[in-house]
Short mmCIF file of C-alpha atoms and ligand atoms in Angstrom, two decimals:
data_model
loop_
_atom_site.label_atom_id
_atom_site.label_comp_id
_atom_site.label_asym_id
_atom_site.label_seq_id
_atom_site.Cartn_x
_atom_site.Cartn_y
_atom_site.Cartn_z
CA UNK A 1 1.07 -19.50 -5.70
CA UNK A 2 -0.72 -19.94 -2.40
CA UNK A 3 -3.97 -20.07 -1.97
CA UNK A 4 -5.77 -17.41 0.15
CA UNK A 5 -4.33 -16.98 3.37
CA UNK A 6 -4.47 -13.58 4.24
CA UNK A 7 -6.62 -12.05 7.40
CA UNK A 8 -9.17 -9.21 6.27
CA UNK A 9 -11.19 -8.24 8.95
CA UNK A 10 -13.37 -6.24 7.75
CA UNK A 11 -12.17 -6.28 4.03
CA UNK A 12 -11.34 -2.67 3.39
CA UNK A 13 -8.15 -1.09 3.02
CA UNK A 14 -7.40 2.68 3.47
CA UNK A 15 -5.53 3.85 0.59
CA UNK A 16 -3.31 5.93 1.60
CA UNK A 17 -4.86 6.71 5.08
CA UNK A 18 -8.58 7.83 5.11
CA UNK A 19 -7.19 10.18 2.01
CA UNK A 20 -10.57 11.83 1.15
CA UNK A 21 -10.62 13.52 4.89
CA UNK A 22 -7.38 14.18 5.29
CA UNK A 23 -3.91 14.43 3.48
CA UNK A 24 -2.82 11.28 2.32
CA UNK A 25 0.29 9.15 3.86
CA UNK A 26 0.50 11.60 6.93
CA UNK A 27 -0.18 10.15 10.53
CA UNK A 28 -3.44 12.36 10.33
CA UNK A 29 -4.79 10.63 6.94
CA UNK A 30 -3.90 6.92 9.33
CA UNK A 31 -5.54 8.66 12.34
CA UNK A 32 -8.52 9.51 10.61
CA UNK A 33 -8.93 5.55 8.76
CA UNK A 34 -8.72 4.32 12.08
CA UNK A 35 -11.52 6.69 13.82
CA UNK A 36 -13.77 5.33 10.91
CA UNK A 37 -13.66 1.66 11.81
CA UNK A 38 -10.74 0.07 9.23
CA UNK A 39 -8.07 -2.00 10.49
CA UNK A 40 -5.53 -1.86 7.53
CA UNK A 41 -3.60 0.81 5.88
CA UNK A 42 -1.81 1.12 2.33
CA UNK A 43 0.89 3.45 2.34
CA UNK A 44 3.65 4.07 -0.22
CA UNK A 45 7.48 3.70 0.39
CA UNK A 46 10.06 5.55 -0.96
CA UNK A 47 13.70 6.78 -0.03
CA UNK A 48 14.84 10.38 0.52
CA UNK A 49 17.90 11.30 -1.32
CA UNK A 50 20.21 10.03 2.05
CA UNK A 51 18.32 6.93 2.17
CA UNK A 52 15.44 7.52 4.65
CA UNK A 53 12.66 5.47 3.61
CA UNK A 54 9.31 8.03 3.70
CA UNK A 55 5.82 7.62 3.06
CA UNK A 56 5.19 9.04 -0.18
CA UNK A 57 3.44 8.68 -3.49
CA UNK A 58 5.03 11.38 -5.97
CA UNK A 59 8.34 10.95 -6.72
CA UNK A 60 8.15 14.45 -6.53
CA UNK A 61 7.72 16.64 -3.39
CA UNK A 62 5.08 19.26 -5.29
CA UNK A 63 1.56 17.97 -4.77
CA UNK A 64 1.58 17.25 -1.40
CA UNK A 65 3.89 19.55 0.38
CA UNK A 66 5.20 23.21 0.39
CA UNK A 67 8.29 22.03 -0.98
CA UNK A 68 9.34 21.44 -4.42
CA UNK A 69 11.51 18.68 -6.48
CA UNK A 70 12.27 15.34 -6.46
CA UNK A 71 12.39 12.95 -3.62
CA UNK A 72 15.19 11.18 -5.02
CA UNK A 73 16.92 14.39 -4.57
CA UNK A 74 16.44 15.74 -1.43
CA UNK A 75 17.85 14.90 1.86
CA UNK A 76 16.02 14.33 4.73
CA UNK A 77 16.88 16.63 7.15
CA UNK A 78 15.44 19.01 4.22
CA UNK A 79 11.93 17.55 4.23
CA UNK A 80 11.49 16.59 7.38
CA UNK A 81 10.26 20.12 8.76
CA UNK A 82 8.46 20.78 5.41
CA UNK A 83 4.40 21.40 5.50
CA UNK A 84 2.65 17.80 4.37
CA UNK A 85 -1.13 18.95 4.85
CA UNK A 86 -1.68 22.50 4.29
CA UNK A 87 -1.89 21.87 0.73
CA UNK A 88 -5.06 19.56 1.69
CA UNK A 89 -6.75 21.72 3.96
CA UNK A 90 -5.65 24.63 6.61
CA UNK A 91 -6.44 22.44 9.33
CA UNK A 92 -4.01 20.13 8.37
CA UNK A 93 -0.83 22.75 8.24
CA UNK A 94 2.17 21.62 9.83
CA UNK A 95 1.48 17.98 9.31
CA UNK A 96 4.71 16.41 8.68
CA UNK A 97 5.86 13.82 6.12
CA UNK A 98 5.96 10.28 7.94
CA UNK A 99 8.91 7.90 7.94
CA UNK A 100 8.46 4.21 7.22
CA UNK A 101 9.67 4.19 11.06
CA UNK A 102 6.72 6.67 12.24
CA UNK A 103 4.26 3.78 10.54
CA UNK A 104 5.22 0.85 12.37
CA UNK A 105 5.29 2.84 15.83
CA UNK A 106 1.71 4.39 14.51
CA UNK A 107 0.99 0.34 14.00
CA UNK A 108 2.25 -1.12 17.58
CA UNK A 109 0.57 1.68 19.41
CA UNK A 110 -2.75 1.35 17.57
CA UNK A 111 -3.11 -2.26 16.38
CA UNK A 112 -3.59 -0.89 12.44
CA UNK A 113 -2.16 -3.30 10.32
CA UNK A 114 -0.23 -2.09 7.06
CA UNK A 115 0.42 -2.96 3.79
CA UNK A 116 3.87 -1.16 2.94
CA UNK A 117 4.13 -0.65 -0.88
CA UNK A 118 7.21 -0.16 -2.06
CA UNK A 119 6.94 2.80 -4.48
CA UNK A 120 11.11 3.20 -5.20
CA UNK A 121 11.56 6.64 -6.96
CA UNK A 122 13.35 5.34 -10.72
CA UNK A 123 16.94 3.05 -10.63
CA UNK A 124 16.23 2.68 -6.78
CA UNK A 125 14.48 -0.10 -6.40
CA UNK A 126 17.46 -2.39 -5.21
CA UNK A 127 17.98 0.21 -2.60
CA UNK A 128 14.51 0.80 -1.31
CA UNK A 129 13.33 -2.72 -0.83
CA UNK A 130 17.04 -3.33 1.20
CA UNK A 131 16.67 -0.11 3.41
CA UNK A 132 12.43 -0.61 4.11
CA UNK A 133 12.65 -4.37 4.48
CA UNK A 134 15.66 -4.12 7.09
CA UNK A 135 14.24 -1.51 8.79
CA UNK A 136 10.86 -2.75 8.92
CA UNK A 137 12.23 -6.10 10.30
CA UNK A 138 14.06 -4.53 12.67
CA UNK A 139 11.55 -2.59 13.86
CA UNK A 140 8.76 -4.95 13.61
CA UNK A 141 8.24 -7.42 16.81
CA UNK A 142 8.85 -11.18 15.41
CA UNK A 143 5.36 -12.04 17.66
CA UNK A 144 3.22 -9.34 15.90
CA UNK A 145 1.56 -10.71 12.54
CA UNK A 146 3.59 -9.07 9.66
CA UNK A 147 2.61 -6.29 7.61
CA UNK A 148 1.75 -6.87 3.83
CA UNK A 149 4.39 -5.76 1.39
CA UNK A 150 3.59 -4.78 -2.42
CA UNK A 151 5.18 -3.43 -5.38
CA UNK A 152 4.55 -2.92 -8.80
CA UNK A 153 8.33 -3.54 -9.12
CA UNK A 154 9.32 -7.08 -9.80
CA UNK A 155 13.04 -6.34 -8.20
CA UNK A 156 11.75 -4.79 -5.03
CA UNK A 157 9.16 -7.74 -4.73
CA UNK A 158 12.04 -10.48 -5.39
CA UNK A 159 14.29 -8.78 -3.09
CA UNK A 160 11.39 -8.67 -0.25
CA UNK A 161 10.55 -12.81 -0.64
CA UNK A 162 14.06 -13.11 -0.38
CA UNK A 163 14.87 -11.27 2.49
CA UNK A 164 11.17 -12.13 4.35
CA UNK A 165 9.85 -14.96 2.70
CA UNK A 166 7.41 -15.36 5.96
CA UNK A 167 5.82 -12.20 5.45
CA UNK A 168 3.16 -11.87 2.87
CA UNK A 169 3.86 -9.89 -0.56
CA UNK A 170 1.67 -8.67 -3.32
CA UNK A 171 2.15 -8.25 -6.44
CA UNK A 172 0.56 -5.07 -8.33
CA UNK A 173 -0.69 -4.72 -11.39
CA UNK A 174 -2.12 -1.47 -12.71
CA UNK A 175 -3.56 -3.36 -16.10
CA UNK A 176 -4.56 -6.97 -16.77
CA UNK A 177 -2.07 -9.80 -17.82
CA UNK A 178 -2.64 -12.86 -18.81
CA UNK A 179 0.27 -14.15 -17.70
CA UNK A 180 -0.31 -12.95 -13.89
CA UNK A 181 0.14 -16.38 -12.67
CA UNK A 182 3.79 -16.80 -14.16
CA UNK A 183 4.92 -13.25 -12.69
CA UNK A 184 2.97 -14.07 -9.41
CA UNK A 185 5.23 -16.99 -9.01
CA UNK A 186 8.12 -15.67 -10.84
CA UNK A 187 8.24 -13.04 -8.00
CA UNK A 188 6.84 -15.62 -4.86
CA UNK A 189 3.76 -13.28 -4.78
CA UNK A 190 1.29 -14.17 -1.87
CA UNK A 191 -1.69 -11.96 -3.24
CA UNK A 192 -2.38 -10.05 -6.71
CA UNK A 193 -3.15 -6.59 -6.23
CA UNK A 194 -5.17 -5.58 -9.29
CA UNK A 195 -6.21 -2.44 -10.48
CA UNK A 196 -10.47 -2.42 -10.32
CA UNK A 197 -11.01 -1.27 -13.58
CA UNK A 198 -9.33 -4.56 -14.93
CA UNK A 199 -11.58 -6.74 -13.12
CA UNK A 200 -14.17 -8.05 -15.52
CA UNK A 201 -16.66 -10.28 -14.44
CA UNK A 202 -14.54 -13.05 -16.49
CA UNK A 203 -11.66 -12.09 -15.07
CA UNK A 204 -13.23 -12.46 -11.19
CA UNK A 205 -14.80 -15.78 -12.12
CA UNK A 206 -10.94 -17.09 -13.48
CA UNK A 207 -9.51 -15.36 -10.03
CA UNK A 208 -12.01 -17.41 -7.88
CA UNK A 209 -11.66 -21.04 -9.70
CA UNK A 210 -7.32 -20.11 -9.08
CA UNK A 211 -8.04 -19.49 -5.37
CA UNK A 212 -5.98 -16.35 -5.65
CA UNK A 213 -6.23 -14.04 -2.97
CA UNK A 214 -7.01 -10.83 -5.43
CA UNK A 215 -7.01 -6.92 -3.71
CA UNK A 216 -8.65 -4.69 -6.17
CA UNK A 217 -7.72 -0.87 -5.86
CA UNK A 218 -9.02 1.92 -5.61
CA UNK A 219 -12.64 1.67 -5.39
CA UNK A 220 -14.58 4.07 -3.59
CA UNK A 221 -18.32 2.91 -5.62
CA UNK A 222 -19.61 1.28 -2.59
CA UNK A 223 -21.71 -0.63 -4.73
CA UNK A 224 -19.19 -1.90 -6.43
CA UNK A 225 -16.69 -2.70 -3.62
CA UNK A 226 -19.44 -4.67 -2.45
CA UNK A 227 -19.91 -6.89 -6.38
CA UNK A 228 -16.44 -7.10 -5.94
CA UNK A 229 -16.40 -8.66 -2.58
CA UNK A 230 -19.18 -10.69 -3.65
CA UNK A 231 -17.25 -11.74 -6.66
CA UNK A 232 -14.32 -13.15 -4.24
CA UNK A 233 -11.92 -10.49 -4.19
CA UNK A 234 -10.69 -10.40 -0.40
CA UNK A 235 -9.98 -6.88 0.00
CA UNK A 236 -10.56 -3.30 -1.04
CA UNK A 237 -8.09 0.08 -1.04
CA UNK A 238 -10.61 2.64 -0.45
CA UNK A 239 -10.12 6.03 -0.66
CA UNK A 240 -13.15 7.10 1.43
CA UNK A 241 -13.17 3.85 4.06
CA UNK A 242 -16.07 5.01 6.37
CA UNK A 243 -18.49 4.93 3.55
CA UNK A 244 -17.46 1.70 1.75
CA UNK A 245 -17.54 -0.18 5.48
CA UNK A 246 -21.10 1.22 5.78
CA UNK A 247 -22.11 -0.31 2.66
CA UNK A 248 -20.92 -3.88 2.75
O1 LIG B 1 -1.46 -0.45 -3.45
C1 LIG B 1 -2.60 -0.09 -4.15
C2 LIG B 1 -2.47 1.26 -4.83
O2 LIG B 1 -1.99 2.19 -3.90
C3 LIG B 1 -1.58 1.24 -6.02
O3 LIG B 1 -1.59 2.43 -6.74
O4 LIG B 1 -0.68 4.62 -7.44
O5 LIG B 1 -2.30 4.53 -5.58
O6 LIG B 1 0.00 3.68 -5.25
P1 LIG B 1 -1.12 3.86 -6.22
MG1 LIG B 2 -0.02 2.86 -3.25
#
């Protein structure tokens, strides 16, 4: 696995957008991380029923939107009017789900970087690392640094170092393993992506003596994004980004 390589400045991630002011994975929540300073946004990928990849965390369309079912299940041209922020606040009515396309344009007009997980709603993961990663590159400027891709999902992460092995991927990990390093290289990870509650202080000091570059989610503790930083962990995904950039 390489050792760190990867260009956090300033070391916070907005999870989701700035997603305590604002509904997460719209172009508002990505609007609002970049009025509070950050220069990097996490934001989940998925594909509509006809193969649109959106920005989306639920494989369902219930939480956050008017609508209702599954993602996997709906077309499109079906969600693409549907209300994405009322259900945060009033203000926010009419916000629309973003597509993976909306993102990078968001990105080339603003600068923001992103890290694109790919978050493929069940048996699609084939699919949505193919559509996303061929989009994205297609999309994406060859002269503009890369985004980050992740993915909990070994196949989507193997499909994206084979079709970009230039652009850096991390793998995810929502509980510790000890056998992160043969799954890291397994899949050509770049950077782990661990879940902060995993991160012991044993755990960091191991992760520094590797030389792994380790991205803890979600920590919104600003004292402990800043232990973690401390501890050698390059990055945070924040849910509240203003507040953890004032404190480190
Ligand atoms: O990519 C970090 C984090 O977003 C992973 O968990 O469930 O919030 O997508 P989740
Ligand atoms: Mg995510």
């Amino acid at each position: 696995m390489p050792e760190r390589h990867l260009d956090f400045h300033p070391p916070v991630i907005a999870h989701r957008g700035a997603r305590n002011r604002a509904p997460e994975n719209t172009l508002a929540a990505f609007e609002a991380a970049r009025a509070d300073g950050v220069l990097w946004i996490e934001t989940d990928v998925k594909l509509t029923s006809d193969g649109v990849p959106i920005l989306m965390h639920d494989e369902t369309l219930d939480r956050t939107t008017n609508m209702r079912g599954l993602v996997a299940d709906t077309m499109w041209a079906d969600m693409q009017t549907c209300d994405a922020g009322g259900w945060f606040n009033a203000s926010f009515a009419g916000e629309r789900i973003p597509t993976l396309a909306d993102a990078l344009a968001f990105s080339r007009a603003t600068g923001m970087r992103f890290n694109f997980e790919l978050k493929p709603c069940p048996g699609r993961a084939r699919a949505t690392a193919m559509v996303a990663l061929i989009e994205a590159a297609k999309l994406w400027p060859e002269s503009a640094p890369p985004p980050l891709i992740s993915s909990f999902d070994i196949e989507a992460l193997t499909i994206a170092a084979q079709l970009h092995p230039g652009w850096p991927r991390g793998l995810l990990l929502e509980e510790w393993r000890d056998d992160w390093r043969e799954i890291a290289t397994r899949t050509n990870a770049t950077s782990l992506h661990l879940n902060a509650e995993s991160l012991t202080p044993e755990r960091l000091v191991t992760l520094r003596e590797t030389h792994v570059s380790t991205l803890a989610y979600t920590v919104n503790d600003p004292a402990r994004a800043r232990d973690l930083l401390n501890a050698g962990v390059c990055a945070v995904f924040t849910d509240n980004p203003a507040e953890i950039l004032k404190a480190i």
